[in-house]
XYZ file of C-alpha atoms in Angstrom:
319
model
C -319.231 10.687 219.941
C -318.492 7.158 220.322
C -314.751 5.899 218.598
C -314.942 3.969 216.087
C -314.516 -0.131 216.554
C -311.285 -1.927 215.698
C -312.779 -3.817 212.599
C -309.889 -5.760 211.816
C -311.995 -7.973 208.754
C -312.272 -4.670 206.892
C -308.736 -3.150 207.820
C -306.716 -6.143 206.792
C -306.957 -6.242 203.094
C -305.784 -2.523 203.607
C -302.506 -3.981 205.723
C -301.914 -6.371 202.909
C -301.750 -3.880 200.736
C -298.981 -1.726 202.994
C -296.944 -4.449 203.150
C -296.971 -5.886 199.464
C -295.786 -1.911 198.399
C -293.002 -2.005 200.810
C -291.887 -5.359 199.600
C -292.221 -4.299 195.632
C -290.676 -0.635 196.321
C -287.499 -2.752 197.830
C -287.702 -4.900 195.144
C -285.524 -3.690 192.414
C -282.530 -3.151 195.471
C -282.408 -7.054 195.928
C -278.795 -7.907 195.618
C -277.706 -4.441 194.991
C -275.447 -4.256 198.073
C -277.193 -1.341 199.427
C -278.570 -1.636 202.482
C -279.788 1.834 203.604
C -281.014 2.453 199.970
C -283.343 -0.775 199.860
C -284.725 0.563 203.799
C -285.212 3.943 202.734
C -287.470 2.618 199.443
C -289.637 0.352 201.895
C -289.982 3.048 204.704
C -290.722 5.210 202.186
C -293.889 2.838 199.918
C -295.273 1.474 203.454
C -295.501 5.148 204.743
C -297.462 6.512 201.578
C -299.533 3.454 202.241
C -300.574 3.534 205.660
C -301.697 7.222 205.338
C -304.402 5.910 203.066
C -306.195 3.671 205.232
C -308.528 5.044 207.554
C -307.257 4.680 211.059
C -305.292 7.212 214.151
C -302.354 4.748 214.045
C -299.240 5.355 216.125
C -295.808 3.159 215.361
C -295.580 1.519 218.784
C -292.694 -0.641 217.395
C -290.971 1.376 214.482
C -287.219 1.403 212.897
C -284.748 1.510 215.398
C -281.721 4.170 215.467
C -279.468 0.963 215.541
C -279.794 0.335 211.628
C -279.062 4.287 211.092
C -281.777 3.794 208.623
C -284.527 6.690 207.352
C -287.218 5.638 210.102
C -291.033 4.971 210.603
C -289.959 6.007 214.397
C -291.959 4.896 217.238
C -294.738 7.841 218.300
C -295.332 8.880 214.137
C -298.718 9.245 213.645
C -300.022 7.637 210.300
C -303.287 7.507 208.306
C -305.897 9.357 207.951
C -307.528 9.913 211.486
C -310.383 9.376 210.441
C -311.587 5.610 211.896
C -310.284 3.419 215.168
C -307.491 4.315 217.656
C -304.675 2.138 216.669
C -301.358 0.557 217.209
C -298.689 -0.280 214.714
C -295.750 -2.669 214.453
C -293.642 -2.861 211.729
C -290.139 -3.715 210.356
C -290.203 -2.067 206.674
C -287.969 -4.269 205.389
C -286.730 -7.478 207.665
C -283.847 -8.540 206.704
C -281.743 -5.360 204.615
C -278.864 -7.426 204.557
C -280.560 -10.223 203.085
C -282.242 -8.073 200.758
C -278.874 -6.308 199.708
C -277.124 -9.734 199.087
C -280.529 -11.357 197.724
C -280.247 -14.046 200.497
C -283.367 -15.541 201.592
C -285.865 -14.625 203.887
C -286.700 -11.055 204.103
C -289.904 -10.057 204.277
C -291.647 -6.710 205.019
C -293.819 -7.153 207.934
C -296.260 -5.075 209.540
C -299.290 -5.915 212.317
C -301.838 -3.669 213.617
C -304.303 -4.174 217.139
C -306.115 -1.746 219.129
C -304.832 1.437 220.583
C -302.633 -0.445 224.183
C -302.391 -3.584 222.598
C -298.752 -4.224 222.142
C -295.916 -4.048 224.481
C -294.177 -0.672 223.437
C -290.458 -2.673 223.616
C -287.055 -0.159 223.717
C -284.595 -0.662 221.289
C -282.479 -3.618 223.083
C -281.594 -7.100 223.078
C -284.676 -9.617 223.924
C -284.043 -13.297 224.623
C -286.507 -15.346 222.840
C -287.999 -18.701 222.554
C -290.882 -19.925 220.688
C -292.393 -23.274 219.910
C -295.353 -24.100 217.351
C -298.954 -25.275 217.859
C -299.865 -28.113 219.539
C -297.977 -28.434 222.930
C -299.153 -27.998 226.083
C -298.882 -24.337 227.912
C -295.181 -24.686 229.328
C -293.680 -27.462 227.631
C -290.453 -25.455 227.409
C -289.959 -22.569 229.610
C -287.051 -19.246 230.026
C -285.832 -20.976 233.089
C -284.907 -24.484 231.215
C -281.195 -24.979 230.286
C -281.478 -25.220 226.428
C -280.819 -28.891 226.626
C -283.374 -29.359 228.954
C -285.593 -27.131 226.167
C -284.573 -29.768 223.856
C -285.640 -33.050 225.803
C -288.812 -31.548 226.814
C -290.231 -30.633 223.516
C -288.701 -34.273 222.065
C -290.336 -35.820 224.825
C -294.208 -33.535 223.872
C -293.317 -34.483 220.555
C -292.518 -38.536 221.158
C -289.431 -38.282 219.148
C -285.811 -38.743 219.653
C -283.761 -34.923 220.123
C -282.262 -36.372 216.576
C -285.442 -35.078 215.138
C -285.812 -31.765 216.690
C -284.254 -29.092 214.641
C -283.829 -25.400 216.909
C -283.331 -22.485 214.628
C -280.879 -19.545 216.137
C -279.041 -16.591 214.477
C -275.675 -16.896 213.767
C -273.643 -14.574 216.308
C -270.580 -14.899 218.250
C -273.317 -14.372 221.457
C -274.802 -17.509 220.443
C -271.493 -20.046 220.216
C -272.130 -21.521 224.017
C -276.005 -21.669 223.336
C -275.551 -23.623 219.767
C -272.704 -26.065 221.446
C -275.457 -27.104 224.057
C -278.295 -27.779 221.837
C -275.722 -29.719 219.844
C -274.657 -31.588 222.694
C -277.984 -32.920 222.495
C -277.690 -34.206 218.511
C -280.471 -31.963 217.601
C -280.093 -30.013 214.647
C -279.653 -26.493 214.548
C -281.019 -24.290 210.963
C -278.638 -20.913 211.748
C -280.205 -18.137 209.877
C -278.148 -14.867 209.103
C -280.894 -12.088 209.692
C -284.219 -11.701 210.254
C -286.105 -13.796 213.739
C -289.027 -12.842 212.797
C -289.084 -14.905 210.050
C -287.015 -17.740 212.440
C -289.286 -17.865 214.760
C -292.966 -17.425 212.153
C -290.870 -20.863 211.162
C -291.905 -22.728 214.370
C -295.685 -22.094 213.593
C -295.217 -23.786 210.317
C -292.599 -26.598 211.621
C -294.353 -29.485 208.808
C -293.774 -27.090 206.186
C -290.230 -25.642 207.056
C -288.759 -28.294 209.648
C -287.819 -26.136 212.616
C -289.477 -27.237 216.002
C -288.090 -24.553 218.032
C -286.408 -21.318 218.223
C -284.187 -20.017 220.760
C -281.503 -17.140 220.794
C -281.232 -13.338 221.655
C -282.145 -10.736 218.847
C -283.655 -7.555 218.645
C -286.916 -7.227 221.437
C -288.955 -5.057 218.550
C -288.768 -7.732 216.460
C -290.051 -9.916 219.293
C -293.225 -8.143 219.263
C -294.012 -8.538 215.638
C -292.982 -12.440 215.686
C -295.774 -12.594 218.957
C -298.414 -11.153 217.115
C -297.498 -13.603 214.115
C -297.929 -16.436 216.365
C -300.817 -14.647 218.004
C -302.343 -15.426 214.738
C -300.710 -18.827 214.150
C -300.528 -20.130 216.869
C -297.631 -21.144 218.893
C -295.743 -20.207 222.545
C -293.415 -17.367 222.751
C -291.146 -16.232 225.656
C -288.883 -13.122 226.059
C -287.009 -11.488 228.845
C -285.315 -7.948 228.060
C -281.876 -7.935 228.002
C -279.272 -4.992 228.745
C -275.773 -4.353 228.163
C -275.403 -0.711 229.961
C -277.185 1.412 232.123
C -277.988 3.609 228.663
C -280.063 0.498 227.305
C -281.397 0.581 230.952
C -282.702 4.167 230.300
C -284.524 3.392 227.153
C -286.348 0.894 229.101
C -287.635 2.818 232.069
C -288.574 5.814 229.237
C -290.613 2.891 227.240
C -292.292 2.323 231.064
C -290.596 -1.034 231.785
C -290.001 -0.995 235.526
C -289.229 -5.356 235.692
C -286.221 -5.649 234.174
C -285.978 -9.208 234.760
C -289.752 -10.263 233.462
C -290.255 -13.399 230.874
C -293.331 -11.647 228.700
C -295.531 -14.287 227.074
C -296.726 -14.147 223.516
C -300.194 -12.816 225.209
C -298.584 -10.170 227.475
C -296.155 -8.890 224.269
C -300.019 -8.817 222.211
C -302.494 -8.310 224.143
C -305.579 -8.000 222.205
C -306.732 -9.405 218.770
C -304.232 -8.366 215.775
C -303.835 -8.607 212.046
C -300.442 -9.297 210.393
C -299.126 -9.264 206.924
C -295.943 -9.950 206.013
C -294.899 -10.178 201.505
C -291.974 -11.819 200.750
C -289.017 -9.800 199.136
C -286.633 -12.665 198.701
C -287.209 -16.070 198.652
C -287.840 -17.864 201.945
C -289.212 -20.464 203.822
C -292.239 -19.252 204.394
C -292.984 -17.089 201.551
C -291.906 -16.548 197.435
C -289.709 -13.665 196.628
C -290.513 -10.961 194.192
C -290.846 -12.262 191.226
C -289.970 -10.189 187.697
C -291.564 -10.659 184.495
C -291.682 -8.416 181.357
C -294.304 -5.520 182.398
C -294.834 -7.368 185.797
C -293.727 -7.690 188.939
C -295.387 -10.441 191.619
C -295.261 -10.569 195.071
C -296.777 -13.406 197.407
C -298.437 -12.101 200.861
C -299.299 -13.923 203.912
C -302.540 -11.944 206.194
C -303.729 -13.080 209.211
C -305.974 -12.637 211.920
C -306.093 -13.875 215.590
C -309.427 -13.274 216.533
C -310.635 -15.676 213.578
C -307.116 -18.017 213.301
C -307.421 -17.130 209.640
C -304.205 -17.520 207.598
C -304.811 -16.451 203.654
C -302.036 -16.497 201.311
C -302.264 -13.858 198.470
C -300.418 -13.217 194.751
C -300.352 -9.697 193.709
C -299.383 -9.460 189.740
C -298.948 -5.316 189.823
C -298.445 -4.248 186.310
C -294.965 -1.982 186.017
């Protein structure tokens, strides 16, 4: 019996549909200041969802221990088992701080690709960069200084670095890294929580104004914001990083045996993927959940590499 073909056309209205319950379960936690609670209802909606669609999915990326949150842990098995062999990233609710103090910019987020697709990252520290469309292949590089990042893309995009704007997240880790780029007057958009969202930014830079992104964050989250640009468009780099020999360990048991190797956006995704992400609060990139008497609306963005199709959806969901 032959196993049934990744159709990712038919599977991603069904992803759309995970996400967007995730995002309106969490949705009446915004600005609640409960963190864990607003998780737990997202883990929770996008769970119930993604045993409905017909697929053998494993979480490849899931909800780390380091949020002490209710998890969609890496190795669950979800659906039905009855269709294609496949992989699942996902960060049920991206950004639970955000969410918690309805600041913007978290989104639920969730991608899907055949079975070996995605790089099954440990729960550690990634450094990351990531450029939009429309450069050449290695117009800014891991091994660049992040002034030098900043004249090289200036110089692709035939601007002065006045007009480059790098988005990083705001972390005492960070203060050397955001003096340099500022030593080079480009501007720097610091965002709170959530690279995934900074760095879907640089795939979008007309529409949000952020060029580049640069800065270490959580290497999960890296995968997700590769298959986003998978879909987009745009160059990502990452290199693990490690603070013990513990973080070491969850490495070598994920199979990483280079320690020190940059993974490109292709190497991170390897295969065609679909991605949805719904917006919980407002953000750059998409609306918030929006409340109206019997209603609530949520906005969803779906996408799909092997086509380069981006579609932009409104769910009104009667309540």
């Amino acid at each position: 019996m032959t196993k049934p073909d990744f159709n990712d056309r038919m599977l991603s209205l069904g992803l759309a549909r995970v996400s967007e319950a995730a995002a309106l379960a969490s949705a009446r936690l915004i600005g609640r200041g409960d963190e864990k609670a607003a998780d737990q209802a997202a883990v929770n909606a996008m769970r119930d969802q993604l045993n409905l669609l017909d697929i053998a999915g494993t979480v490849v990326i899931g909800e780390g221990e380091r949020d002490e949150a209710p998890m969609l842990f890496i190795g669950e098995e979800v659906g039905t088992g009855n269709g294609p062999q496949v992989d699942i990233a996902l960060d049920p609710l991206e950004g639970t701080t955000l969410t918690a103090k309805d600041m913007p910019n978290a989104l639920t987020v969730i991608a899907m690709g055949p079975r070996g697709s995605m790089l099954h990252a440990p729960d550690v520290y990634m450094d990351k960069l990531a450029v939009g469309p429309g450069y050449r292949t290695g117009v800014v590089t891991m091994d660049m200084t992040p002034s030098e990042r900043v004249n090289a893309l200036a110089a692709a995009k035939g601007c002065s670095t006045e007009d480059i704007t790098v988005c990083v997240l705001e972390r005492p880790r960070h203060q050397h890294l955001i003096e340099e780029i500022r030593s080079t007057d480009a501007a720097i958009r610091l965002i709170t929580d959530g690279d995934v969202a900074g760095i879907i930014h640089t795939a979008e830079a007309q529409k949000t104004g952020i060029d580049m992104y640069m800065g270490s964050g959580g290497a999960p989250e890296g995968v997700l914001a590769a298959a986003a640009l998978k879909c987009m468009g745009g160059q990502m780099f990452g290199r693990l990083t490690f603070r013990n020999d513990d973080e070491r360990g969850r490495a070598k048991k994920a199979g990483i045996t280079n320690f020190d190797r940059v993974y490109t956006r292709d190497d991170m995704v390897t295969e065609d993927v679909i991605f949805a992400a719904t917006g919980v609060t407002d953000g750059s990139i998409l609306a918030g959940i929006r409340r109206e008497v019997g209603y609530l609306t949520a906005e969803t963005i779906l996408m799909r590499s092997k086509t380069g199709s981006v579609r932009r959806m409104t769910y009104r969901n009667p309540v």
